[in-house]
Amino acid sequence: MLEIIICDDEKALRKNLRKIIATELDLCGIAYHIMEYSSGEELLQELHVYDYQILFLDIEMKHLNGIETAKKLRAMHRTAQIIFVTSYQDFVFQGYEVRALNYIMKPYQPGKITEVLHTALKELDYTAQKYFVVQKKDGDIRLPLSSIKYFASERRIIHVFTTDASYTFYGRLNELSPQLNTTFVRIHNRYLVNLKYVQSIQSNTVLIDGEELPVSRSCKADLEIAFAKYILC
């Protein structure tokens, strides 16, 4: 799960930023958890029990400002992506010494926030290290999710097709979800596809890397919605 912190001494601005971030992550199907803090001191006190990957940090806070808070975080070897929030461009250049990823100007522009958020996700390589594990008698095979085109079910046998090979194992399609991410969508009682490889959707078929697969009527609407979200993100 993606862990995000928003630290700003203005509650209304925290709530606004949270709403924009949550809306974008919901649209992209990314599981997340957002924590809010009203001061740098409060944030630093909590970090011994809380880990995070992205930090939206207001610069102009009372007492311990955002720059000093970020310095203390880096001294603690925290490697999260820091995104500064500020009303003044003069503060922007101070972010380099704490390896800040970017900055966002107040008042918030949703387009800029989503752009910076996606930059942070890419820096974190958030989905690249996820794998699907095929359990075989002679040992497990770890397949990067990004290489899997689709799963096909034949009774209790499942075939998984990747960009360069195919594998077979015993199981059911509805048992696979815990190992998959939201780019995988059920299109038929026999097929589960990776949206990354969907080239087009027709009335009752989908084209996956040059191969046509059937789409059931009951799955069509969910497939179209999921594909639209994937394209937007």
Tab-separated table of C-alpha atoms in Angstrom:
chain	number	residue	atom	x	y	z
A	1	MET	CA	0.000	0.000	0.000
A	2	LEU	CA	1.218	3.484	-0.861
A	3	GLU	CA	1.818	5.522	2.309
A	4	ILE	CA	1.503	9.301	2.015
A	5	ILE	CA	1.942	12.113	4.542
A	6	ILE	CA	0.597	15.656	4.290
A	7	CYS	CA	2.181	18.109	6.743
A	8	ASP	CA	0.696	21.615	6.765
A	9	ASP	CA	-0.419	23.885	9.598
A	10	GLU	CA	-3.524	24.970	7.664
A	11	LYS	CA	-6.260	22.363	8.051
A	12	ALA	CA	-8.346	23.530	5.081
A	13	LEU	CA	-5.351	23.272	2.754
A	14	ARG	CA	-4.502	19.800	4.074
A	15	LYS	CA	-8.042	18.615	3.375
A	16	ASN	CA	-8.027	20.130	-0.104
A	17	LEU	CA	-4.703	18.524	-0.988
A	18	ARG	CA	-5.838	15.193	0.446
A	19	LYS	CA	-8.981	15.259	-1.698
A	20	ILE	CA	-7.035	15.916	-4.908
A	21	ILE	CA	-4.503	13.154	-4.166
A	22	ALA	CA	-7.178	10.638	-3.145
A	23	THR	CA	-9.265	11.325	-6.248
A	24	GLU	CA	-6.297	10.701	-8.536
A	25	LEU	CA	-5.169	7.521	-6.774
A	26	ASP	CA	-8.731	6.171	-6.757
A	27	LEU	CA	-8.933	6.828	-10.481
A	28	CYS	CA	-5.683	4.929	-11.014
A	29	GLY	CA	-6.735	2.036	-8.779
A	30	ILE	CA	-3.787	2.430	-6.398
A	31	ALA	CA	-4.305	1.378	-2.780
A	32	TYR	CA	-3.143	4.124	-0.426
A	33	HIS	CA	-3.180	5.460	3.117
A	34	ILE	CA	-2.878	9.185	3.884
A	35	MET	CA	-1.830	10.646	7.239
A	36	GLU	CA	-2.087	14.339	8.142
A	37	TYR	CA	0.113	16.373	10.498
A	38	SER	CA	-0.170	20.031	11.467
A	39	SER	CA	3.484	20.689	12.354
A	40	GLY	CA	7.000	19.481	11.702
A	41	GLU	CA	7.404	18.605	15.382
A	42	GLU	CA	4.310	16.392	15.357
A	43	LEU	CA	5.492	14.649	12.201
A	44	LEU	CA	8.961	13.899	13.579
A	45	GLN	CA	7.513	12.491	16.809
A	46	GLU	CA	5.363	9.988	14.918
A	47	LEU	CA	7.888	8.705	12.408
A	48	HIS	CA	9.334	6.020	14.672
A	49	VAL	CA	6.068	4.078	14.265
A	50	TYR	CA	5.094	5.132	10.772
A	51	ASP	CA	6.793	4.644	7.425
A	52	TYR	CA	5.884	6.466	4.239
A	53	GLN	CA	6.906	6.893	0.606
A	54	ILE	CA	5.646	10.358	-0.349
A	55	LEU	CA	5.630	13.488	1.820
A	56	PHE	CA	3.834	16.719	0.934
A	57	LEU	CA	5.509	19.243	3.230
A	58	ASP	CA	4.502	22.875	3.743
A	59	ILE	CA	7.522	25.172	3.952
A	60	GLU	CA	6.052	28.131	5.873
A	61	MET	CA	4.976	26.473	9.127
A	62	LYS	CA	5.304	28.024	12.571
A	63	HIS	CA	8.191	26.983	14.813
A	64	LEU	CA	9.906	24.202	12.831
A	65	ASN	CA	9.475	25.081	9.165
A	66	GLY	CA	9.362	22.649	6.264
A	67	ILE	CA	13.004	23.048	5.249
A	68	GLU	CA	14.281	22.308	8.766
A	69	THR	CA	11.840	19.406	9.092
A	70	ALA	CA	13.123	17.945	5.826
A	71	LYS	CA	16.744	18.275	6.997
A	72	LYS	CA	15.938	16.307	10.141
A	73	LEU	CA	14.164	13.650	8.072
A	74	ARG	CA	17.174	13.246	5.809
A	75	ALA	CA	19.443	13.057	8.876
A	76	MET	CA	17.280	10.117	9.994
A	77	HIS	CA	18.040	8.499	6.612
A	78	ARG	CA	14.455	8.815	5.465
A	79	THR	CA	14.431	8.291	1.700
A	80	ALA	CA	10.854	9.252	0.846
A	81	GLN	CA	9.966	11.525	-2.033
A	82	ILE	CA	9.595	15.032	-0.566
A	83	ILE	CA	7.308	17.485	-2.337
A	84	PHE	CA	7.354	20.996	-0.908
A	85	VAL	CA	4.231	23.124	-0.701
A	86	THR	CA	4.765	26.894	-0.661
A	87	SER	CA	3.225	30.277	-1.406
A	88	TYR	CA	6.549	31.861	-2.357
A	89	GLN	CA	8.878	30.928	-5.193
A	90	ASP	CA	11.827	32.278	-3.182
A	91	PHE	CA	11.796	29.109	-1.074
A	92	VAL	CA	11.958	26.731	-4.015
A	93	PHE	CA	15.749	26.653	-4.385
A	94	GLN	CA	16.209	25.608	-0.760
A	95	GLY	CA	14.699	22.253	-1.637
A	96	TYR	CA	17.799	21.060	-3.451
A	97	GLU	CA	19.851	20.570	-0.300
A	98	VAL	CA	17.322	18.048	1.041
A	99	ARG	CA	16.856	16.329	-2.340
A	100	ALA	CA	13.250	17.420	-2.724
A	101	LEU	CA	11.536	15.931	-5.754
A	102	ASN	CA	9.505	19.008	-6.663
A	103	TYR	CA	7.370	21.799	-5.277
A	104	ILE	CA	3.719	22.876	-5.520
A	105	MET	CA	2.625	26.485	-5.348
A	106	LYS	CA	-0.379	27.669	-3.366
A	107	PRO	CA	-3.211	28.057	-4.193
A	108	TYR	CA	-3.342	24.471	-5.430
A	109	GLN	CA	-3.753	23.601	-9.087
A	110	PRO	CA	-5.050	20.004	-9.341
A	111	GLY	CA	-3.250	19.446	-12.645
A	112	LYS	CA	0.131	20.317	-11.130
A	113	ILE	CA	-0.511	18.125	-8.093
A	114	THR	CA	-1.402	15.074	-10.178
A	115	GLU	CA	1.614	15.670	-12.422
A	116	VAL	CA	3.987	15.763	-9.448
A	117	LEU	CA	2.240	12.780	-7.844
A	118	HIS	CA	2.819	10.651	-10.944
A	119	THR	CA	6.448	11.769	-11.063
A	120	ALA	CA	6.846	10.542	-7.479
A	121	LEU	CA	5.234	7.204	-8.337
A	122	LYS	CA	7.649	6.739	-11.221
A	123	GLU	CA	10.613	7.626	-8.996
A	124	LEU	CA	9.441	5.019	-6.504
A	125	ASP	CA	9.053	2.498	-9.334
A	126	TYR	CA	5.880	1.664	-7.477
A	127	THR	CA	4.646	-1.301	-9.528
A	128	ALA	CA	7.823	-2.563	-11.184
A	129	GLN	CA	8.880	-4.930	-8.402
A	130	LYS	CA	5.614	-6.873	-8.187
A	131	TYR	CA	5.584	-10.477	-9.301
A	132	PHE	CA	3.204	-13.366	-9.828
A	133	VAL	CA	4.533	-16.644	-8.458
A	134	VAL	CA	3.834	-19.884	-10.324
A	135	GLN	CA	4.337	-22.793	-7.953
A	136	LYS	CA	5.857	-25.878	-9.599
A	137	LYS	CA	7.177	-29.135	-8.161
A	138	ASP	CA	10.706	-28.307	-9.270
A	139	GLY	CA	10.602	-24.781	-7.828
A	140	ASP	CA	8.716	-21.493	-7.980
A	141	ILE	CA	8.771	-19.237	-11.034
A	142	ARG	CA	8.524	-15.475	-10.419
A	143	LEU	CA	6.923	-13.588	-13.293
A	144	PRO	CA	6.964	-9.762	-13.339
A	145	LEU	CA	3.346	-8.599	-13.523
A	146	SER	CA	4.332	-6.186	-16.274
A	147	SER	CA	5.298	-9.139	-18.509
A	148	ILE	CA	1.999	-11.042	-18.143
A	149	LYS	CA	-0.486	-10.560	-21.000
A	150	TYR	CA	-3.354	-12.695	-19.723
A	151	PHE	CA	-4.504	-15.757	-17.797
A	152	ALA	CA	-6.712	-18.419	-19.394
A	153	SER	CA	-8.642	-20.964	-17.340
A	154	GLU	CA	-9.473	-24.498	-18.459
A	155	ARG	CA	-11.378	-26.205	-15.647
A	156	ARG	CA	-8.827	-26.415	-12.801
A	157	ILE	CA	-5.871	-25.635	-15.050
A	158	ILE	CA	-4.680	-22.069	-15.607
A	159	HIS	CA	-2.404	-20.988	-18.430
A	160	VAL	CA	-0.473	-17.747	-17.979
A	161	PHE	CA	0.830	-16.085	-21.133
A	162	THR	CA	3.733	-13.650	-20.905
A	163	THR	CA	5.537	-11.633	-23.552
A	164	ASP	CA	7.992	-14.456	-24.191
A	165	ALA	CA	6.592	-17.715	-22.762
A	166	SER	CA	3.605	-19.523	-21.253
A	167	TYR	CA	3.220	-21.538	-18.051
A	168	THR	CA	0.603	-23.881	-16.622
A	169	PHE	CA	-0.499	-24.449	-13.039
A	170	TYR	CA	-3.515	-25.628	-11.052
A	171	GLY	CA	-5.950	-23.094	-9.645
A	172	ARG	CA	-8.949	-20.852	-10.273
A	173	LEU	CA	-9.024	-17.351	-11.706
A	174	ASN	CA	-10.869	-15.915	-8.705
A	175	GLU	CA	-8.007	-17.076	-6.452
A	176	LEU	CA	-5.387	-14.955	-8.245
A	177	SER	CA	-6.372	-11.457	-7.074
A	178	PRO	CA	-4.060	-11.251	-3.998
A	179	GLN	CA	-1.000	-11.545	-6.258
A	180	LEU	CA	-2.224	-9.128	-8.940
A	181	ASN	CA	-2.676	-5.373	-9.226
A	182	THR	CA	-5.552	-3.342	-10.631
A	183	THR	CA	-4.269	-3.499	-14.216
A	184	PHE	CA	-5.684	-7.041	-14.377
A	185	VAL	CA	-9.368	-7.291	-15.269
A	186	ARG	CA	-11.755	-10.218	-15.704
A	187	ILE	CA	-13.250	-10.198	-19.215
A	188	HIS	CA	-14.828	-13.665	-19.241
A	189	ASN	CA	-15.259	-16.610	-16.894
A	190	ARG	CA	-12.183	-18.077	-18.601
A	191	TYR	CA	-9.996	-14.999	-19.096
A	192	LEU	CA	-8.207	-12.412	-16.968
A	193	VAL	CA	-6.232	-9.813	-18.937
A	194	ASN	CA	-3.564	-7.191	-18.322
A	195	LEU	CA	-4.828	-3.789	-19.517
A	196	LYS	CA	-1.275	-2.899	-20.498
A	197	TYR	CA	-1.608	-5.185	-23.533
A	198	VAL	CA	-5.171	-4.297	-24.563
A	199	GLN	CA	-5.059	-2.771	-28.041
A	200	SER	CA	-8.788	-2.415	-28.683
A	201	ILE	CA	-12.193	-3.438	-27.344
A	202	GLN	CA	-14.882	-4.583	-29.783
A	203	SER	CA	-18.517	-5.555	-29.184
A	204	ASN	CA	-17.691	-9.009	-27.835
A	205	THR	CA	-13.914	-9.373	-28.145
A	206	VAL	CA	-10.736	-7.701	-26.985
A	207	LEU	CA	-7.456	-7.532	-28.875
A	208	ILE	CA	-4.480	-8.470	-26.684
A	209	ASP	CA	-1.112	-8.008	-28.362
A	210	GLY	CA	-2.582	-9.105	-31.705
A	211	GLU	CA	-4.689	-11.946	-30.286
A	212	GLU	CA	-8.505	-11.848	-30.011
A	213	LEU	CA	-10.114	-13.026	-26.774
A	214	PRO	CA	-13.848	-13.227	-25.994
A	215	VAL	CA	-15.531	-10.675	-23.720
A	216	SER	CA	-18.685	-11.758	-21.902
A	217	ARG	CA	-21.672	-9.426	-21.733
A	218	SER	CA	-21.532	-9.332	-17.922
A	219	CYS	CA	-17.879	-8.179	-17.949
A	220	LYS	CA	-18.055	-5.652	-20.807
A	221	ALA	CA	-19.002	-2.549	-18.794
A	222	ASP	CA	-16.394	-3.163	-16.065
A	223	LEU	CA	-13.733	-3.738	-18.725
A	224	GLU	CA	-14.516	-0.471	-20.519
A	225	ILE	CA	-14.460	1.526	-17.265
A	226	ALA	CA	-11.186	-0.064	-16.131
A	227	PHE	CA	-9.587	0.508	-19.533
A	228	ALA	CA	-10.648	4.174	-19.575
A	229	LYS	CA	-9.110	4.696	-16.114
A	230	TYR	CA	-5.921	2.942	-17.199
A	231	ILE	CA	-5.571	5.158	-20.276
A	232	LEU	CA	-6.107	8.312	-18.197
A	233	CYS	CA	-3.386	7.313	-15.744
